[in-house]
Amino acid sequence: MRRIISVLMENEPGSLSRVVGLFSQRGYNIDTLTVAPTEDQTLSRLTMTTHGNDQVIEQITKHLNKLIDVVKVVDLTEGPHIERELMLLKVRASDAQRAEIKRCVDIFRGQIIDVNTNAYTVQIVGNSDKLDAFIQAVGDADILELVRSGVSGLARGEKSLRL
Amino acid sequence: MELLSGGDIVVRALKDAGVKHIWGYPGGAALHIYDALFKQQDVQHILVRHEQAAVHAADGHSRSTGEVGAVLVTSGPGATNAITGIATAYMDSIPMVVISGQVPREKIGGDAFQETDMVGISRPIVKHSFLVTDAKDIASVIAKAFYIAGTGRPGPVVVDIPKDVTDPNHRVPYEYPEKIKIRSYQPTTKGHSGQIKRAIKTLLAAKRPVIYSGGGVVLGEASSQLTELAKLLNVPVTNTLMGLGAYPGTDRQFLGMLGMHGTYEANAAMHHADVILAVGARFDDRVTNTPNKFCPSAKIIHIDVDPTSISKTVAIDIPIVGPCDAVLQEMIAQVERSSSQLDETAIAEWWTQIDEWRDRHGIYSKPRHAPSEGNIIKPQDVIKTLFKVTNGDAYVTSDVGQHQMFAAQYYLFDKPRRWINSGGLGTMGFGLPAAMGVQLAHPDAAVACVTGEGSIQMCIQELSTCTQYGLPVKIINLNNQALGMVRQWQDMQYSSRYSSSLYEDSLPDFVKLAESYGHVGIRVTHFDELEEKMAECFSLKDRVVFMDICVDRSEHVYPMHVAPGSMRDMWLSKTERT
Ligand SMILES: Cc1ncc(C[n+]2csc(CCOP(=O)(O)OP(=O)(O)O)c2C)c(N)n1
Ligand SMILES: [Mg+2]
């Protein structure tokens, strides 16, 4: 099953490599990964999506907790949560295609953030399924370049991952 | 506040961390630290002959004392030579701090002379690691390193220090932290009382209970609590290779080691048990045989300080995360308070069954191997003689192979921290340097290194270290002129095709070799002379003695798990199976 795991860890050199190393060392999967410092500069927040059976996921969260630099770990998929991913893509857009692509971007509530004669650069934000659906909708043939941020997320309500 | 250079701070912090001996080998990036060592008396440095041995020696020190071992190596090749030792310690959860020199800060990343990314290389085999980037951080990092290494589930910690950080001309204030607090690291100090209650209820309802305990009981100083609980309940106990000595080996309730080369009675008891109390053990593949055939009718209670050990390979019914000593103490208290008791008739029947297994296939009820005779010395008899000559009270280190398994089977340890071997990584070359570490920590004790002619040659250079520091270890070389354990597998699985397990007359004369280092060499070729010569060996209290004992090459280690299979599926001899 797909899981979103969120980790609060010391913002130290080497912390990220310990997390990534853990996954390769133990044969776990990382599907997406995002990491950046939080409002408290001494802490980083890392969000990853992974998949595996319950036993594997349990081991993943336990091993993450065991890393000395890791302060807290939460599996967001265990409760109600919000997830978002940012995608930027450059699509070929000349003459006849332009209107069609613009309509598509509007339907997905995205934005065209750069324009030239032959291409649009589009920004879409949403959960990963929505991003996948957009890619389907524009069709692979028209995509010149694509970058996705990986998933970020928070638990719904007042629950928060903090010290 | 006192002003000290980085090099002096390293040494002072080691002293303040309680280190009396540090094992190591110098080189460019570590020379400021070596100069600081030269100027003081509190921390004694022991110069080994290879960095791997420095780590094994510190490891032996730690295993035999419970203290955190200390190692100092230089950058590059010094650091990489230490890696096998660090991995050995990591696999067996041995607390130690390894300080490695590093190239100066401004050279890091530039492929400088003797530069190696030590933090990167060691990452998967350490509990934690630090790269010190400022002299004023050294003391607190070393203090943290010792704290992390020695608490929770112990393990090795690497502290990598660039040369310019130890510059003798740059002085900074020295302060060793009195208390250590790490916000992201809080090891568990007690078990969940609700879980303990459930465990006791399950345990007291058992008809065929077994206690399966491992290295965690030794590391967690829980041996007396384990023994008390087992006695209170009159329940059989089996130990893993790493747990030997945690429960007295000569006690009636002890079934011997379990697992691949465990006793039949231990493995059969596990297989038929209805409740297993696992304490500080990790359901290693050398224990369980095929996991989905493991102990089909047992409810399993598992006490471990490390949550990742729980349900890793075998699903656990009642997990208890916490230190073994505290949890067992609480269990004893609850058993004493409990209104229910174990069903005495059921337990008596269980013991009758176990005694029948012991009688039928046990290696202690009568010898299952052919007797030694004339110039055929059975390796098992060497260990039995060692046990007899040392009154079962020696520190025994071991290398890896058949000799290790024979030692584990036939030397019955009554005390924890007496049996010192590389269980998790299975590192040939461990035995001699580990024995040096044990001997330095226990100068008056008898320390035997049970080894094979294969393993001993992996760290044989340490005979020179023994000379320099007067470490009178006794080397018991079970010389079968073969990589015996490899040969055994080749006999059993490869129709005796001995691919690279023989030396073709290239072995050295170990007696002369020992003598060339200034030690005593004794060769034994006849069984009649074994005991007498062994006694002579141990009577030479302040000498290193190398006993080269020619043992029967054709001997296999039995019992042995039949794989794939369940716990009770075993070879009992070359021809007999359960
Ligand atoms: C460093 C290392 N290399 C290889 C092995 C694989 N191995 C396990 S036992 C063994 C043979 C050991 O021979 P010896 O020390 O003579 O002991 P014996 O089995 O003959 O008693 C080998 C090669 C190992 N455990 N460690
Ligand atoms: Mg051999």
PDB file of N, CA, C and O in Angstrom, chain B residues 327-365:
ATOM      1  N   VAL B 327      12.608  -4.992  32.672  1.00  0.00           N
ATOM      2  CA  VAL B 327      11.391  -5.728  32.323  1.00  0.00           C
ATOM      3  C   VAL B 327      11.337  -7.059  33.088  1.00  0.00           C
ATOM      4  O   VAL B 327      10.301  -7.424  33.654  1.00  0.00           O
ATOM      5  N   LEU B 328      12.453  -7.768  33.136  1.00  0.00           N
ATOM      6  CA  LEU B 328      12.466  -9.055  33.849  1.00  0.00           C
ATOM      7  C   LEU B 328      12.212  -8.852  35.351  1.00  0.00           C
ATOM      8  O   LEU B 328      11.510  -9.639  35.982  1.00  0.00           O
ATOM      9  N   GLN B 329      12.777  -7.786  35.890  1.00  0.00           N
ATOM     10  CA  GLN B 329      12.557  -7.478  37.312  1.00  0.00           C
ATOM     11  C   GLN B 329      11.073  -7.288  37.585  1.00  0.00           C
ATOM     12  O   GLN B 329      10.525  -7.846  38.539  1.00  0.00           O
ATOM     13  N   GLU B 330      10.419  -6.549  36.710  1.00  0.00           N
ATOM     14  CA  GLU B 330       8.985  -6.307  36.838  1.00  0.00           C
ATOM     15  C   GLU B 330       8.212  -7.624  36.680  1.00  0.00           C
ATOM     16  O   GLU B 330       7.234  -7.871  37.379  1.00  0.00           O
ATOM     17  N   MET B 331       8.683  -8.483  35.788  1.00  0.00           N
ATOM     18  CA  MET B 331       8.004  -9.766  35.605  1.00  0.00           C
ATOM     19  C   MET B 331       8.122 -10.630  36.862  1.00  0.00           C
ATOM     20  O   MET B 331       7.156 -11.268  37.288  1.00  0.00           O
ATOM     21  N   ILE B 332       9.309 -10.631  37.450  1.00  0.00           N
ATOM     22  CA  ILE B 332       9.506 -11.405  38.684  1.00  0.00           C
ATOM     23  C   ILE B 332       8.530 -10.919  39.758  1.00  0.00           C
ATOM     24  O   ILE B 332       7.844 -11.716  40.407  1.00  0.00           O
ATOM     25  N   ALA B 333       8.454  -9.590  39.898  1.00  0.00           N
ATOM     26  CA  ALA B 333       7.551  -9.014  40.902  1.00  0.00           C
ATOM     27  C   ALA B 333       6.105  -9.427  40.638  1.00  0.00           C
ATOM     28  O   ALA B 333       5.375  -9.815  41.553  1.00  0.00           O
ATOM     29  N   GLN B 334       5.708  -9.388  39.367  1.00  0.00           N
ATOM     30  CA  GLN B 334       4.322  -9.753  39.045  1.00  0.00           C
ATOM     31  C   GLN B 334       4.048 -11.244  39.265  1.00  0.00           C
ATOM     32  O   GLN B 334       2.965 -11.614  39.695  1.00  0.00           O
ATOM     33  N   VAL B 335       5.035 -12.084  38.944  1.00  0.00           N
ATOM     34  CA  VAL B 335       4.843 -13.523  39.175  1.00  0.00           C
ATOM     35  C   VAL B 335       4.666 -13.775  40.669  1.00  0.00           C
ATOM     36  O   VAL B 335       3.802 -14.533  41.100  1.00  0.00           O
ATOM     37  N   GLU B 336       5.501 -13.098  41.467  1.00  0.00           N
ATOM     38  CA  GLU B 336       5.421 -13.300  42.918  1.00  0.00           C
ATOM     39  C   GLU B 336       4.080 -12.841  43.489  1.00  0.00           C
ATOM     40  O   GLU B 336       3.568 -13.422  44.434  1.00  0.00           O
ATOM     41  N   ARG B 337       3.516 -11.803  42.883  1.00  0.00           N
ATOM     42  CA  ARG B 337       2.229 -11.273  43.355  1.00  0.00           C
ATOM     43  C   ARG B 337       1.034 -12.045  42.803  1.00  0.00           C
ATOM     44  O   ARG B 337      -0.052 -11.987  43.351  1.00  0.00           O
ATOM     45  N   SER B 338       1.274 -12.759  41.711  1.00  0.00           N
ATOM     46  CA  SER B 338       0.147 -13.342  40.988  1.00  0.00           C
ATOM     47  C   SER B 338      -0.555 -14.448  41.782  1.00  0.00           C
ATOM     48  O   SER B 338       0.088 -15.230  42.486  1.00  0.00           O
ATOM     49  N   SER B 339      -1.891 -14.490  41.641  1.00  0.00           N
ATOM     50  CA  SER B 339      -2.642 -15.533  42.346  1.00  0.00           C
ATOM     51  C   SER B 339      -2.581 -16.849  41.561  1.00  0.00           C
ATOM     52  O   SER B 339      -2.653 -17.923  42.134  1.00  0.00           O
ATOM     53  N   SER B 340      -2.409 -16.761  40.241  1.00  0.00           N
ATOM     54  CA  SER B 340      -2.317 -18.010  39.473  1.00  0.00           C
ATOM     55  C   SER B 340      -0.864 -18.476  39.394  1.00  0.00           C
ATOM     56  O   SER B 340       0.073 -17.714  39.649  1.00  0.00           O
ATOM     57  N   GLN B 341      -0.701 -19.741  39.063  1.00  0.00           N
ATOM     58  CA  GLN B 341       0.627 -20.349  38.984  1.00  0.00           C
ATOM     59  C   GLN B 341       0.694 -21.257  37.781  1.00  0.00           C
ATOM     60  O   GLN B 341      -0.331 -21.651  37.245  1.00  0.00           O
ATOM     61  N   LEU B 342       1.897 -21.612  37.408  1.00  0.00           N
ATOM     62  CA  LEU B 342       2.027 -22.584  36.324  1.00  0.00           C
ATOM     63  C   LEU B 342       1.443 -23.921  36.776  1.00  0.00           C
ATOM     64  O   LEU B 342       1.536 -24.282  37.949  1.00  0.00           O
ATOM     65  N   ASP B 343       0.871 -24.646  35.840  1.00  0.00           N
ATOM     66  CA  ASP B 343       0.310 -25.966  36.117  1.00  0.00           C
ATOM     67  C   ASP B 343       1.460 -26.957  36.348  1.00  0.00           C
ATOM     68  O   ASP B 343       2.160 -27.342  35.415  1.00  0.00           O
ATOM     69  N   GLU B 344       1.644 -27.331  37.609  1.00  0.00           N
ATOM     70  CA  GLU B 344       2.825 -28.127  37.970  1.00  0.00           C
ATOM     71  C   GLU B 344       2.895 -29.474  37.271  1.00  0.00           C
ATOM     72  O   GLU B 344       3.966 -29.936  36.885  1.00  0.00           O
ATOM     73  N   THR B 345       1.726 -30.100  37.123  1.00  0.00           N
ATOM     74  CA  THR B 345       1.707 -31.401  36.449  1.00  0.00           C
ATOM     75  C   THR B 345       2.155 -31.253  35.003  1.00  0.00           C
ATOM     76  O   THR B 345       2.959 -32.045  34.500  1.00  0.00           O
ATOM     77  N   ALA B 346       1.631 -30.215  34.349  1.00  0.00           N
ATOM     78  CA  ALA B 346       2.007 -29.996  32.952  1.00  0.00           C
ATOM     79  C   ALA B 346       3.506 -29.746  32.839  1.00  0.00           C
ATOM     80  O   ALA B 346       4.170 -30.271  31.936  1.00  0.00           O
ATOM     81  N   ILE B 347       4.049 -28.955  33.743  1.00  0.00           N
ATOM     82  CA  ILE B 347       5.483 -28.637  33.697  1.00  0.00           C
ATOM     83  C   ILE B 347       6.312 -29.898  33.957  1.00  0.00           C
ATOM     84  O   ILE B 347       7.332 -30.132  33.299  1.00  0.00           O
ATOM     85  N   ALA B 348       5.840 -30.719  34.880  1.00  0.00           N
ATOM     86  CA  ALA B 348       6.560 -31.971  35.158  1.00  0.00           C
ATOM     87  C   ALA B 348       6.571 -32.866  33.919  1.00  0.00           C
ATOM     88  O   ALA B 348       7.602 -33.457  33.563  1.00  0.00           O
ATOM     89  N   GLU B 349       5.432 -32.934  33.246  1.00  0.00           N
ATOM     90  CA  GLU B 349       5.367 -33.739  32.010  1.00  0.00           C
ATOM     91  C   GLU B 349       6.306 -33.182  30.941  1.00  0.00           C
ATOM     92  O   GLU B 349       6.951 -33.909  30.197  1.00  0.00           O
ATOM     93  N   TRP B 350       6.340 -31.858  30.871  1.00  0.00           N
ATOM     94  CA  TRP B 350       7.209 -31.166  29.902  1.00  0.00           C
ATOM     95  C   TRP B 350       8.675 -31.527  30.170  1.00  0.00           C
ATOM     96  O   TRP B 350       9.430 -31.862  29.266  1.00  0.00           O
ATOM     97  N   TRP B 351       9.049 -31.527  31.446  1.00  0.00           N
ATOM     98  CA  TRP B 351      10.427 -31.890  31.800  1.00  0.00           C
ATOM     99  C   TRP B 351      10.714 -33.353  31.466  1.00  0.00           C
ATOM    100  O   TRP B 351      11.819 -33.706  31.033  1.00  0.00           O
ATOM    101  N   THR B 352       9.730 -34.214  31.653  1.00  0.00           N
ATOM    102  CA  THR B 352       9.916 -35.625  31.313  1.00  0.00           C
ATOM    103  C   THR B 352      10.211 -35.761  29.823  1.00  0.00           C
ATOM    104  O   THR B 352      11.125 -36.476  29.405  1.00  0.00           O
ATOM    105  N   GLN B 353       9.435 -35.013  29.032  1.00  0.00           N
ATOM    106  CA  GLN B 353       9.645 -35.036  27.589  1.00  0.00           C
ATOM    107  C   GLN B 353      11.034 -34.516  27.227  1.00  0.00           C
ATOM    108  O   GLN B 353      11.759 -35.109  26.427  1.00  0.00           O
ATOM    109  N   ILE B 354      11.414 -33.399  27.843  1.00  0.00           N
ATOM    110  CA  ILE B 354      12.727 -32.794  27.543  1.00  0.00           C
ATOM    111  C   ILE B 354      13.852 -33.757  27.941  1.00  0.00           C
ATOM    112  O   ILE B 354      14.813 -33.952  27.184  1.00  0.00           O
ATOM    113  N   ASP B 355      13.722 -34.376  29.098  1.00  0.00           N
ATOM    114  CA  ASP B 355      14.758 -35.319  29.542  1.00  0.00           C
ATOM    115  C   ASP B 355      14.872 -36.505  28.597  1.00  0.00           C
ATOM    116  O   ASP B 355      15.960 -37.027  28.362  1.00  0.00           O
ATOM    117  N   GLU B 356      13.733 -36.872  28.028  1.00  0.00           N
ATOM    118  CA  GLU B 356      13.763 -37.975  27.064  1.00  0.00           C
ATOM    119  C   GLU B 356      14.527 -37.547  25.801  1.00  0.00           C
ATOM    120  O   GLU B 356      15.329 -38.304  25.268  1.00  0.00           O
ATOM    121  N   TRP B 357      14.293 -36.310  25.357  1.00  0.00           N
ATOM    122  CA  TRP B 357      15.045 -35.793  24.196  1.00  0.00           C
ATOM    123  C   TRP B 357      16.539 -35.740  24.494  1.00  0.00           C
ATOM    124  O   TRP B 357      17.369 -36.088  23.671  1.00  0.00           O
ATOM    125  N   ARG B 358      16.862 -35.263  25.691  1.00  0.00           N
ATOM    126  CA  ARG B 358      18.268 -35.171  26.106  1.00  0.00           C
ATOM    127  C   ARG B 358      18.930 -36.537  26.042  1.00  0.00           C
ATOM    128  O   ARG B 358      20.046 -36.696  25.542  1.00  0.00           O
ATOM    129  N   ASP B 359      18.201 -37.490  26.566  1.00  0.00           N
ATOM    130  CA  ASP B 359      18.705 -38.845  26.647  1.00  0.00           C
ATOM    131  C   ASP B 359      18.907 -39.462  25.271  1.00  0.00           C
ATOM    132  O   ASP B 359      19.903 -40.117  24.989  1.00  0.00           O
ATOM    133  N   ARG B 360      17.940 -39.199  24.394  1.00  0.00           N
ATOM    134  CA  ARG B 360      17.935 -39.831  23.082  1.00  0.00           C
ATOM    135  C   ARG B 360      18.998 -39.240  22.157  1.00  0.00           C
ATOM    136  O   ARG B 360      19.742 -39.965  21.516  1.00  0.00           O
ATOM    137  N   HIS B 361      19.073 -37.900  22.090  1.00  0.00           N
ATOM    138  CA  HIS B 361      19.976 -37.277  21.107  1.00  0.00           C
ATOM    139  C   HIS B 361      20.916 -36.220  21.676  1.00  0.00           C
ATOM    140  O   HIS B 361      21.665 -35.606  20.916  1.00  0.00           O
ATOM    141  N   GLY B 362      20.845 -35.970  22.971  1.00  0.00           N
ATOM    142  CA  GLY B 362      21.616 -34.853  23.540  1.00  0.00           C
ATOM    143  C   GLY B 362      23.123 -35.090  23.484  1.00  0.00           C
ATOM    144  O   GLY B 362      23.588 -36.228  23.588  1.00  0.00           O
ATOM    145  N   ILE B 363      23.886 -34.000  23.326  1.00  0.00           N
ATOM    146  CA  ILE B 363      25.345 -34.154  23.265  1.00  0.00           C
ATOM    147  C   ILE B 363      25.970 -34.155  24.656  1.00  0.00           C
ATOM    148  O   ILE B 363      27.155 -34.409  24.802  1.00  0.00           O
ATOM    149  N   TYR B 364      25.171 -33.849  25.686  1.00  0.00           N
ATOM    150  CA  TYR B 364      25.739 -33.833  27.041  1.00  0.00           C
ATOM    151  C   TYR B 364      25.442 -35.128  27.801  1.00  0.00           C
ATOM    152  O   TYR B 364      26.148 -35.469  28.732  1.00  0.00           O
ATOM    153  N   SER B 365      24.366 -35.831  27.421  1.00  0.00           N
ATOM    154  CA  SER B 365      24.039 -37.055  28.151  1.00  0.00           C
ATOM    155  C   SER B 365      25.063 -38.146  27.845  1.00  0.00           C
ATOM    156  O   SER B 365      25.407 -38.950  28.698  1.00  0.00           O
TER     157      SER B 365
END
